[in-house]
Amino acid sequence: WAECKDDDQCAIAIFSIAFVYAYPTSPYYNLKLGLYYFDELIQKYPQTPWGLQAKVWSDFMKKSIASEKSRYRLKNTIKYKDTTIKDLHKQIEQFEENEANMKEHEKKIEQPKEVDPVTDKREKELEKLIEKSRQIDIEIDRKERELLR
């Protein structure tokens, strides 16, 4: 456009180049170059109809870029929060499992032990033998004292 003599023709040329880069389905799509040429057109030919259209396109593209960045940040925030929620659900499940295990363990501790009849009988017999042994010891002590007198 340095060689361009007619402002309107120069503005059309720059707008066409910018549009080719700015249009998403264009094989030459390049958002940065599209913005660059629209901004160039706005600076050099602001009062032409093409300059005014370039202003609209530029503003729209900048808002679109800002919106896309915001969407990307929100998407990452959601992904992070989803991960946090999944981790918290796992912790809750683990806690509930631990709590259930503890309750089961407490029930076992609190339940009276079942008495095995054979063991119970043997235990009583041993207690009787111990008592007899004590009685014998007491009797032996008593006899020793009598002998010592």
Coordinates of C-alpha atoms in Angstrom, one line a residue:
W1 CA 0.0 0.0 0.0
A2 CA 3.0 2.2 0.0
E3 CA 2.5 2.4 -3.8
C4 CA -1.2 3.0 -3.4
K5 CA -2.5 6.3 -4.6
D6 CA -6.2 6.1 -4.1
D7 CA -7.1 5.9 -0.4
D8 CA -10.3 4.0 -1.0
Q9 CA -8.6 1.4 -3.1
C10 CA -5.8 1.1 -0.5
A11 CA -8.4 0.7 2.3
I12 CA -10.2 -2.0 0.2
A13 CA -6.9 -3.9 -0.3
I14 CA -5.9 -3.8 3.3
F15 CA -9.5 -4.8 4.4
S16 CA -9.4 -7.8 2.0
I17 CA -6.1 -9.0 3.3
A18 CA -7.2 -8.6 6.9
F19 CA -10.5 -10.4 6.1
V20 CA -8.7 -13.3 4.5
Y21 CA -6.6 -13.8 7.7
A22 CA -9.5 -13.1 10.1
Y23 CA -12.1 -15.4 8.6
P24 CA -12.1 -18.7 10.5
T25 CA -12.8 -21.0 7.5
S26 CA -10.2 -19.3 5.4
P27 CA -7.2 -21.6 4.5
Y28 CA -5.0 -18.6 5.5
Y29 CA -6.7 -18.1 8.9
N30 CA -4.4 -16.4 11.3
L31 CA -6.1 -14.3 14.0
K32 CA -3.0 -12.2 14.9
L33 CA -2.4 -11.2 11.2
G34 CA -6.0 -10.5 10.7
L35 CA -6.0 -8.2 13.8
Y36 CA -2.7 -6.6 12.6
Y37 CA -4.2 -5.7 9.2
F38 CA -7.5 -4.4 10.6
D39 CA -5.6 -2.2 13.1
E40 CA -3.3 -1.0 10.3
L41 CA -6.4 -0.1 8.3
I42 CA -7.9 1.7 11.3
Q43 CA -4.7 3.8 11.8
K44 CA -4.2 4.7 8.1
Y45 CA -7.7 5.2 6.9
P46 CA -10.0 5.7 9.9
Q47 CA -12.6 7.8 8.2
T48 CA -13.2 5.4 5.2
P49 CA -16.1 3.0 5.3
W50 CA -13.5 0.2 5.2
G51 CA -11.8 1.7 8.3
L52 CA -15.1 1.8 10.1
Q53 CA -15.8 -1.8 9.2
A54 CA -12.3 -2.7 10.3
K55 CA -13.0 -1.1 13.7
V56 CA -16.0 -3.3 14.1
W57 CA -14.1 -6.4 13.1
S58 CA -11.2 -5.6 15.3
D59 CA -13.4 -4.9 18.4
F60 CA -15.3 -8.1 17.7
M61 CA -12.2 -10.2 17.3
K62 CA -10.6 -8.7 20.5
K63 CA -13.8 -9.5 22.4
S64 CA -13.9 -12.9 20.9
I65 CA -10.2 -13.5 22.0
A66 CA -10.9 -12.3 25.5
S67 CA -14.0 -14.5 25.7
E68 CA -12.0 -17.5 24.5
K69 CA -9.3 -16.8 27.1
S70 CA -12.0 -16.5 29.7
R71 CA -13.6 -19.7 28.6
Y72 CA -10.3 -21.5 28.6
R73 CA -9.6 -20.3 32.2
L74 CA -13.1 -21.3 33.3
K75 CA -12.7 -24.7 31.7
N76 CA -9.4 -25.2 33.6
T77 CA -11.0 -24.0 36.8
I78 CA -13.9 -26.5 36.3
K79 CA -11.4 -29.3 35.6
Y80 CA -9.5 -28.5 38.8
K81 CA -12.7 -28.3 40.8
D82 CA -13.9 -31.6 39.3
T83 CA -10.6 -33.2 40.3
T84 CA -10.9 -31.8 43.8
I85 CA -14.5 -33.1 44.0
K86 CA -13.4 -36.6 42.9
D87 CA -10.7 -36.6 45.5
L88 CA -13.1 -35.5 48.2
H89 CA -15.5 -38.2 47.2
K90 CA -12.7 -40.8 47.5
Q91 CA -11.9 -39.5 50.9
I92 CA -15.5 -39.7 51.9
E93 CA -15.7 -43.3 50.7
Q94 CA -12.5 -44.2 52.6
F95 CA -13.9 -42.5 55.7
E96 CA -17.2 -44.3 55.4
E97 CA -15.4 -47.6 54.9
N98 CA -13.1 -47.0 57.9
E99 CA -16.1 -46.0 60.0
A100 CA -18.0 -49.2 59.0
N101 CA -14.9 -51.3 59.9
M102 CA -14.6 -49.6 63.2
K103 CA -18.3 -50.1 64.0
E104 CA -17.9 -53.8 63.1
H105 CA -14.8 -54.1 65.3
E106 CA -16.6 -52.3 68.2
K107 CA -19.5 -54.8 67.9
K108 CA -17.1 -57.7 68.1
I109 CA -15.5 -56.2 71.2
E110 CA -18.8 -55.4 72.9
Q111 CA -20.4 -58.8 72.2
P112 CA -20.1 -61.2 75.1
K113 CA -17.7 -64.0 74.3
E114 CA -19.4 -67.3 73.6
V115 CA -18.5 -69.8 76.3
D116 CA -17.2 -73.1 75.1
P117 CA -18.7 -75.7 77.4
V118 CA -15.6 -77.9 77.4
T119 CA -13.3 -74.9 78.1
D120 CA -15.7 -73.7 80.8
K121 CA -15.8 -77.1 82.5
R122 CA -12.0 -77.4 82.3
E123 CA -11.6 -73.9 83.8
K124 CA -13.9 -74.7 86.7
E125 CA -12.0 -77.9 87.4
L126 CA -8.7 -76.0 87.4
E127 CA -10.2 -73.4 89.8
K128 CA -11.2 -76.3 92.2
L129 CA -7.8 -77.8 92.0
I130 CA -6.2 -74.4 92.8
E131 CA -8.6 -74.0 95.8
K132 CA -7.7 -77.6 97.0
S133 CA -4.0 -76.8 96.7
R134 CA -4.5 -73.6 98.8
Q135 CA -6.4 -75.6 101.4
I136 CA -3.6 -78.1 101.5
D137 CA -1.0 -75.3 101.9
I138 CA -3.0 -73.8 104.7
E139 CA -3.2 -77.2 106.4
I140 CA 0.5 -77.8 106.0
D141 CA 1.3 -74.3 107.5
R142 CA -1.0 -75.0 110.4
K143 CA 0.6 -78.4 111.2
E144 CA 4.1 -76.9 111.0
R145 CA 3.1 -74.3 113.5
E146 CA 1.7 -76.9 115.8
L147 CA 4.9 -78.9 115.6
L148 CA 7.0 -75.8 116.3
R149 CA 5.2 -75.1 119.6

